[in-house]
Short mmCIF file of C-alpha atoms and ligand atoms in Angstrom, two decimals:
data_model
loop_
_atom_site.label_atom_id
_atom_site.label_comp_id
_atom_site.label_asym_id
_atom_site.label_seq_id
_atom_site.Cartn_x
_atom_site.Cartn_y
_atom_site.Cartn_z
CA UNK A 1 10.29 150.39 145.09
CA UNK A 2 9.39 152.41 142.04
CA UNK A 3 5.96 151.97 140.52
CA UNK A 4 5.90 149.63 137.51
CA UNK A 5 3.69 148.94 134.52
CA UNK A 6 3.92 145.63 132.73
CA UNK A 7 2.47 145.46 129.22
CA UNK A 8 2.00 142.89 126.53
CA UNK A 9 4.29 143.92 123.64
CA UNK A 10 2.69 146.70 121.61
CA UNK A 11 1.21 146.64 118.14
CA UNK A 12 2.04 149.95 116.53
CA UNK A 13 -0.38 150.05 113.62
CA UNK A 14 1.23 153.04 111.87
CA UNK A 15 5.01 153.38 111.51
CA UNK A 16 7.30 155.09 109.02
CA UNK A 17 10.42 152.96 109.07
CA UNK A 18 11.92 154.65 105.98
CA UNK A 19 14.87 152.96 104.19
CA UNK A 20 18.67 152.77 104.19
CA UNK A 21 20.52 154.53 107.03
CA UNK A 22 17.41 156.10 108.53
CA UNK A 23 15.74 152.67 108.71
CA UNK A 24 18.68 151.34 110.71
CA UNK A 25 18.53 154.36 113.00
CA UNK A 26 14.83 154.28 113.81
CA UNK A 27 13.75 150.64 113.67
CA UNK A 28 15.44 149.52 116.94
CA UNK A 29 13.18 151.80 118.98
CA UNK A 30 9.94 150.26 117.75
CA UNK A 31 11.42 146.75 117.75
CA UNK A 32 12.34 147.18 121.40
CA UNK A 33 8.77 147.39 122.67
CA UNK A 34 6.47 146.34 119.80
CA UNK A 35 5.68 142.82 118.68
CA UNK A 36 4.44 144.12 115.34
CA UNK A 37 4.38 147.37 113.42
CA UNK A 38 2.55 148.41 110.29
CA UNK A 39 5.19 149.53 107.79
CA UNK A 40 3.85 152.50 105.86
CA UNK A 41 4.50 152.40 102.09
CA UNK A 42 5.33 156.06 101.35
CA UNK A 43 9.05 155.40 101.01
CA UNK A 44 11.27 157.19 98.50
CA UNK A 45 12.77 156.86 95.96
CA UNK A 46 11.06 153.46 95.83
CA UNK A 47 7.45 153.59 97.00
CA UNK A 48 5.79 150.31 97.98
CA UNK A 49 3.21 149.77 95.25
CA UNK A 50 3.42 146.13 94.15
CA UNK A 51 4.01 142.63 95.46
CA UNK A 52 7.65 142.91 94.37
CA UNK A 53 8.02 146.12 96.36
CA UNK A 54 6.52 144.40 99.42
CA UNK A 55 9.03 141.55 99.17
CA UNK A 56 11.89 144.03 98.75
CA UNK A 57 10.86 146.28 101.66
CA UNK A 58 10.19 143.40 104.04
CA UNK A 59 13.68 142.12 103.15
CA UNK A 60 15.19 145.53 103.95
CA UNK A 61 13.44 145.64 107.33
CA UNK A 62 14.40 142.04 108.18
CA UNK A 63 18.02 142.73 107.26
CA UNK A 64 18.05 145.80 109.48
CA UNK A 65 16.63 143.67 112.33
CA UNK A 66 19.27 141.00 111.77
CA UNK A 67 22.03 143.61 111.98
CA UNK A 68 20.90 144.85 115.38
CA UNK A 69 23.06 143.83 118.32
CA UNK A 70 19.93 142.87 120.30
CA UNK A 71 17.46 140.24 119.09
CA UNK A 72 13.89 141.44 119.16
CA UNK A 73 10.73 139.46 118.53
CA UNK A 74 9.42 142.01 116.07
CA UNK A 75 7.40 141.38 112.92
CA UNK A 76 6.82 144.08 110.31
CA UNK A 77 3.32 144.07 108.83
CA UNK A 78 3.48 145.12 105.21
CA UNK A 79 1.29 147.50 103.20
CA UNK A 80 1.04 148.86 99.67
CA UNK A 81 0.13 152.34 98.60
CA UNK A 82 -3.15 152.59 96.66
CA UNK A 83 -2.97 155.07 93.80
CA UNK A 84 -5.34 155.84 90.93
CA UNK A 85 -3.59 153.19 88.84
CA UNK A 86 -3.62 150.39 91.44
CA UNK A 87 -5.50 147.47 89.88
CA UNK A 88 -7.24 144.41 91.41
CA UNK A 89 -4.42 142.30 89.90
CA UNK A 90 -1.85 144.36 91.79
CA UNK A 91 -3.85 143.85 94.97
CA UNK A 92 -3.92 140.08 94.45
CA UNK A 93 -0.14 140.02 94.00
CA UNK A 94 0.52 142.29 96.95
CA UNK A 95 -1.72 140.13 99.12
CA UNK A 96 0.09 137.03 97.94
CA UNK A 97 3.39 138.74 98.86
CA UNK A 98 2.04 139.21 102.39
CA UNK A 99 0.63 142.75 102.42
CA UNK A 100 -2.09 142.94 105.08
CA UNK A 101 -3.35 146.37 104.07
CA UNK A 102 -3.46 149.06 101.41
CA UNK A 103 -2.86 152.70 102.30
CA UNK A 104 -4.52 155.64 100.62
CA UNK A 105 -2.93 159.07 100.68
CA UNK A 106 -5.23 161.60 99.06
CA UNK A 107 -3.25 163.74 96.66
CA UNK A 108 -1.02 166.37 98.23
CA UNK A 109 -2.04 166.15 101.87
CA UNK A 110 1.19 164.94 103.46
CA UNK A 111 4.81 163.81 103.09
CA UNK A 112 5.28 161.87 99.83
CA UNK A 113 1.68 162.08 98.67
CA UNK A 114 2.53 163.77 95.39
CA UNK A 115 1.09 160.78 93.54
CA UNK A 116 -1.75 160.23 95.98
CA UNK A 117 -5.29 159.23 95.09
CA UNK A 118 -7.28 161.85 93.16
CA UNK A 119 -10.65 160.22 93.05
CA UNK A 120 -12.33 157.96 95.63
CA UNK A 121 -15.44 157.06 93.71
CA UNK A 122 -14.66 156.15 90.15
CA UNK A 123 -15.49 152.60 89.07
CA UNK A 124 -11.85 151.53 88.64
CA UNK A 125 -10.77 152.36 92.14
CA UNK A 126 -13.98 150.78 93.46
CA UNK A 127 -12.89 147.53 91.81
CA UNK A 128 -9.59 147.84 93.62
CA UNK A 129 -11.30 148.39 96.98
CA UNK A 130 -13.57 145.42 96.22
CA UNK A 131 -10.51 143.26 95.54
CA UNK A 132 -9.11 144.31 98.92
CA UNK A 133 -12.41 143.48 100.59
CA UNK A 134 -12.47 140.04 98.93
CA UNK A 135 -8.85 139.34 99.89
CA UNK A 136 -9.47 140.40 103.50
CA UNK A 137 -6.98 143.27 103.26
CA UNK A 138 -7.58 146.39 105.31
CA UNK A 139 -7.96 149.85 103.81
CA UNK A 140 -5.92 152.40 105.77
CA UNK A 141 -6.80 155.99 105.00
CA UNK A 142 -5.04 159.26 105.58
CA UNK A 143 -8.35 161.04 106.03
CA UNK A 144 -7.74 164.54 104.72
CA UNK A 145 -8.55 166.37 101.51
CA UNK A 146 -6.69 169.32 100.04
CA UNK A 147 -9.38 171.51 98.51
CA UNK A 148 -9.29 175.05 97.27
CA UNK A 149 -10.08 177.64 99.96
CA UNK A 150 -9.91 174.97 102.69
CA UNK A 151 -7.57 175.55 105.61
CA UNK A 152 -5.31 172.77 106.76
CA UNK A 153 -7.34 172.71 110.01
CA UNK A 154 -10.48 171.67 108.11
CA UNK A 155 -8.97 169.02 105.88
CA UNK A 156 -9.96 166.10 108.08
CA UNK A 157 -13.52 167.25 108.60
CA UNK A 158 -14.17 167.63 104.87
CA UNK A 159 -12.95 164.09 104.31
CA UNK A 160 -15.58 162.53 106.59
CA UNK A 161 -18.39 162.31 103.99
CA UNK A 162 -16.01 160.27 101.82
CA UNK A 163 -15.39 157.92 104.74
CA UNK A 164 -19.14 157.50 105.27
CA UNK A 165 -19.67 156.73 101.59
CA UNK A 166 -16.86 154.15 101.54
CA UNK A 167 -18.07 152.42 104.69
CA UNK A 168 -21.54 152.24 103.19
CA UNK A 169 -20.40 150.95 99.81
CA UNK A 170 -17.98 148.33 101.21
CA UNK A 171 -19.58 147.00 104.40
CA UNK A 172 -17.15 144.07 104.57
CA UNK A 173 -14.01 146.11 103.96
CA UNK A 174 -12.16 146.86 107.18
CA UNK A 175 -11.34 150.55 107.11
CA UNK A 176 -8.98 152.38 109.46
CA UNK A 177 -9.15 156.16 109.61
CA UNK A 178 -5.54 156.87 110.50
CA UNK A 179 -4.29 159.35 113.12
CA UNK A 180 -7.65 160.98 113.89
CA UNK A 181 -7.23 164.57 115.03
CA UNK A 182 -10.73 165.99 115.52
CA UNK A 183 -13.79 165.37 117.66
CA UNK A 184 -15.79 165.14 114.43
CA UNK A 185 -13.66 162.23 113.19
CA UNK A 186 -13.91 160.43 116.53
CA UNK A 187 -17.70 160.79 116.43
CA UNK A 188 -17.93 159.52 112.84
CA UNK A 189 -15.87 156.45 113.62
CA UNK A 190 -17.88 155.77 116.76
CA UNK A 191 -21.15 155.91 114.83
CA UNK A 192 -20.09 153.85 111.82
CA UNK A 193 -20.33 150.06 111.75
CA UNK A 194 -17.83 147.63 113.18
CA UNK A 195 -15.91 147.59 109.90
CA UNK A 196 -14.55 151.07 110.69
CA UNK A 197 -11.90 151.86 113.30
CA UNK A 198 -9.32 154.58 113.93
CA UNK A 199 -5.74 154.87 115.03
CA UNK A 200 -4.62 157.56 117.47
CA UNK A 201 -1.07 158.87 117.83
CA UNK A 202 0.70 159.80 121.05
CA UNK A 203 1.48 163.29 119.80
CA UNK A 204 -2.15 164.09 118.96
CA UNK A 205 -2.98 163.15 122.55
CA UNK A 206 -0.45 165.77 123.71
CA UNK A 207 -0.45 168.68 121.28
CA UNK A 208 -2.75 171.43 120.08
CA UNK A 209 -2.10 173.93 117.30
CA UNK A 210 -0.66 176.20 119.99
CA UNK A 211 2.25 173.78 120.39
CA UNK A 212 3.01 174.06 116.67
CA UNK A 213 2.67 177.80 116.02
CA UNK A 214 1.47 179.44 119.25
CA UNK A 215 4.79 180.00 121.03
CA UNK A 216 7.22 180.43 118.18
CA UNK A 217 7.14 178.00 115.31
CA UNK A 218 8.05 174.51 116.51
CA UNK A 219 8.92 172.48 113.44
CA UNK A 220 9.34 169.23 115.36
CA UNK A 221 5.63 169.38 116.21
CA UNK A 222 4.62 169.94 112.60
CA UNK A 223 2.74 166.99 111.17
CA UNK A 224 -0.27 165.98 109.15
CA UNK A 225 -2.97 166.05 110.23
CA UNK A 226 -2.12 169.19 112.19
CA UNK A 227 -2.81 169.03 115.92
CA UNK A 228 -6.05 170.89 116.49
CA UNK A 229 -8.06 172.53 119.28
CA UNK A 230 -8.27 171.65 122.97
CA UNK A 231 -11.73 170.20 122.55
CA UNK A 232 -10.46 167.94 119.77
CA UNK A 233 -7.61 166.75 121.96
CA UNK A 234 -10.08 166.09 124.81
CA UNK A 235 -12.10 163.91 122.42
CA UNK A 236 -9.00 161.96 121.38
CA UNK A 237 -7.95 161.33 124.98
CA UNK A 238 -11.49 160.25 125.84
CA UNK A 239 -11.57 157.87 122.85
CA UNK A 240 -8.13 156.37 123.49
CA UNK A 241 -8.91 155.73 127.14
CA UNK A 242 -12.54 154.67 126.63
CA UNK A 243 -11.87 150.96 125.98
CA UNK A 244 -13.92 151.27 122.83
CA UNK A 245 -12.13 148.70 120.62
CA UNK A 246 -12.54 150.93 117.56
CA UNK A 247 -9.70 153.14 118.82
CA UNK A 248 -6.19 151.78 119.01
CA UNK A 249 -2.55 152.77 118.72
CA UNK A 250 -0.97 153.87 115.46
CA UNK A 251 1.89 156.18 116.41
CA UNK A 252 2.61 157.60 112.95
CA UNK A 253 6.21 157.87 114.11
CA UNK A 254 7.60 159.82 111.16
CA UNK A 255 11.32 160.62 111.39
CA UNK A 256 12.92 163.27 109.22
CA UNK A 257 16.56 164.32 109.56
CA UNK A 258 16.88 167.51 111.61
CA UNK A 259 17.83 169.68 108.61
CA UNK A 260 14.69 168.58 106.74
CA UNK A 261 12.56 169.87 109.64
CA UNK A 262 14.47 173.03 110.51
CA UNK A 263 14.33 174.85 107.19
CA UNK A 264 12.12 177.12 105.07
CA UNK A 265 9.70 174.38 104.02
CA UNK A 266 10.00 171.80 106.75
CA UNK A 267 8.85 168.20 106.30
CA UNK A 268 5.78 167.04 108.22
CA UNK A 269 6.06 164.25 110.76
CA UNK A 270 6.73 163.74 114.48
CA UNK A 271 9.31 161.17 115.58
CA UNK A 272 7.74 159.46 118.57
CA UNK A 273 9.28 155.98 118.38
CA UNK A 274 11.98 156.64 121.01
CA UNK A 275 9.43 157.79 123.62
CA UNK A 276 6.18 156.12 122.63
CA UNK A 277 5.17 153.84 125.54
CA UNK A 278 6.60 156.35 128.00
CA UNK A 279 4.52 159.25 126.66
CA UNK A 280 1.38 157.10 126.38
CA UNK A 281 1.79 156.06 130.01
CA UNK A 282 1.90 159.73 131.02
CA UNK A 283 -1.25 160.53 129.08
CA UNK A 284 -3.21 157.57 130.44
CA UNK A 285 -1.97 158.29 133.96
CA UNK A 286 -3.03 161.94 133.69
CA UNK A 287 -6.66 160.82 133.32
CA UNK A 288 -6.29 157.98 135.85
CA UNK A 289 -6.75 155.30 133.21
CA UNK A 290 -3.36 153.55 133.31
CA UNK A 291 -5.19 150.25 133.67
CA UNK A 292 -6.61 150.77 130.16
CA UNK A 293 -3.29 151.40 128.42
CA UNK A 294 -2.64 147.79 127.44
CA UNK A 295 -5.92 147.34 125.59
CA UNK A 296 -5.16 150.46 123.55
CA UNK A 297 -1.56 149.51 122.76
CA UNK A 298 -1.68 145.74 122.57
CA UNK A 299 -5.18 144.32 122.09
CA UNK A 300 -7.68 146.35 120.09
CA UNK A 301 -5.42 146.81 117.08
CA UNK A 302 -4.63 143.11 116.84
CA UNK A 303 -8.30 142.24 117.19
CA UNK A 304 -9.35 144.62 114.43
CA UNK A 305 -6.64 143.28 112.14
CA UNK A 306 -7.70 139.71 113.01
CA UNK A 307 -4.32 138.81 114.49
CA UNK A 308 -3.55 136.81 117.61
CA UNK A 309 -2.33 138.88 120.55
CA UNK A 310 1.43 139.11 121.06
CA UNK A 311 2.42 136.34 123.43
CA UNK A 312 5.60 135.72 125.34
CA UNK A 313 7.79 138.75 125.88
CA UNK A 314 6.47 141.72 127.82
CA UNK A 315 7.71 145.24 128.40
CA UNK A 316 8.16 146.99 131.71
CA UNK A 317 7.88 150.70 132.39
CA UNK A 318 9.32 151.98 135.64
CA UNK A 319 8.46 155.31 137.22
CA UNK A 320 11.83 157.08 137.08
CA UNK A 321 12.29 160.56 135.70
CA UNK A 322 14.62 160.98 132.71
CA UNK A 323 15.39 163.62 130.13
CA UNK A 324 14.81 162.86 126.45
CA UNK A 325 17.99 163.53 124.41
CA UNK A 326 18.03 166.65 122.22
CA UNK A 327 18.77 164.53 119.17
CA UNK A 328 18.92 160.80 118.47
CA UNK A 329 21.03 159.94 115.46
CA UNK A 330 20.05 162.43 112.77
CA UNK A 331 16.56 163.12 114.13
CA UNK A 332 15.06 165.25 116.91
CA UNK A 333 12.64 163.05 118.88
CA UNK A 334 9.30 164.09 120.33
CA UNK A 335 9.72 165.73 123.75
CA UNK A 336 13.45 166.36 123.11
CA UNK A 337 15.14 167.97 126.09
CA UNK A 338 12.10 167.53 128.35
CA UNK A 339 11.48 165.31 131.36
CA UNK A 340 9.44 162.12 131.14
CA UNK A 341 8.15 160.25 134.16
CA UNK A 342 8.28 156.67 132.89
CA UNK A 343 11.29 154.75 131.68
CA UNK A 344 11.44 151.58 129.63
CA UNK A 345 13.46 149.02 131.56
C1 LIG B 401 4.18 161.27 107.46
C2 LIG B 401 5.58 161.06 106.88
O1 LIG B 401 6.49 161.83 107.25
O2 LIG B 401 5.79 160.13 106.12
N1 LIG B 401 4.05 162.62 107.91
C3 LIG B 401 3.15 163.11 108.78
O3 LIG B 401 3.11 164.32 108.97
N2 LIG B 401 2.34 162.34 109.46
C4 LIG B 401 3.16 160.90 106.45
C5 LIG B 401 1.77 160.75 107.03
O4 LIG B 401 1.46 159.78 107.71
O5 LIG B 401 0.93 161.63 106.79
ZN1 LIG B 402 1.95 158.32 108.64
#
């Protein structure tokens, strides 16, 4: 008999489901193993900024779910993007429309952040954060800053003072530092109060900068924040497998069609949805912490968001080697063409 892992359905607290054809292509993977997924708002041409946008995007996702041949018990959790012009009134409407969180992209740090937030500490945006705090909405932050004479590798570290200031100013606002990539970020989150948590991706648990540019340029590993040094990756693995409830899964699965990645100015984002629980199982197994996987994937995120745990359906991983396809639909998945040890049954 092959070894098996049985897990409560996952909560993936950071997903890019996109829209239109790509949405239909990518959503079934997450829906297969997750009970819920945070739908990131950086869609184009229509970004998710208002209550009306939330209603529209949820409708798109639900329609895509309805069209799938298999029925999944999957619930999208909706977000809005917080820009310089996001007002407390917009927050109230978005909350009423069902948004559980607001997402901040600092200007220019990642895919579709061309209208990202410029200023974290003016009075207007503070009112908006206060409105989120009062409504019980979470603040999800892409924690990087694009400053002059600052390398991409330092962008997360130079954001940390801003995180500290926000956590101090809004002690009742739940803040998630998304896709942490450095030991420094892990340490900051650990030391801050219980209102601050972090998501960790599967690919940041696997990659270093070497895997992006060290052996030929590998565009399918290119993402923001950039994978960093070995010591940073060690810190992420330690945090994810530590059973500290401040660290939970947010895959940042970020599909881009192959031709948008393999070109002169390739888009940032790693498409992990088709291999997510399988890769996580490998990582946790490699440090002999498989027994801690479920808390990371299916408990701590829900608890931080104040949601009940997913009940009912479960997922099963079976230890059987398989090879990840070179391409799935229009997108090259993480670990394409390589062997994985665990299969979703
Ligand atoms: C994400 C995307 O493609 O939307 N890209 C990425 O590199 N992670 C945006 C993001 O989460 O930064
Ligand atoms: Zn993302």
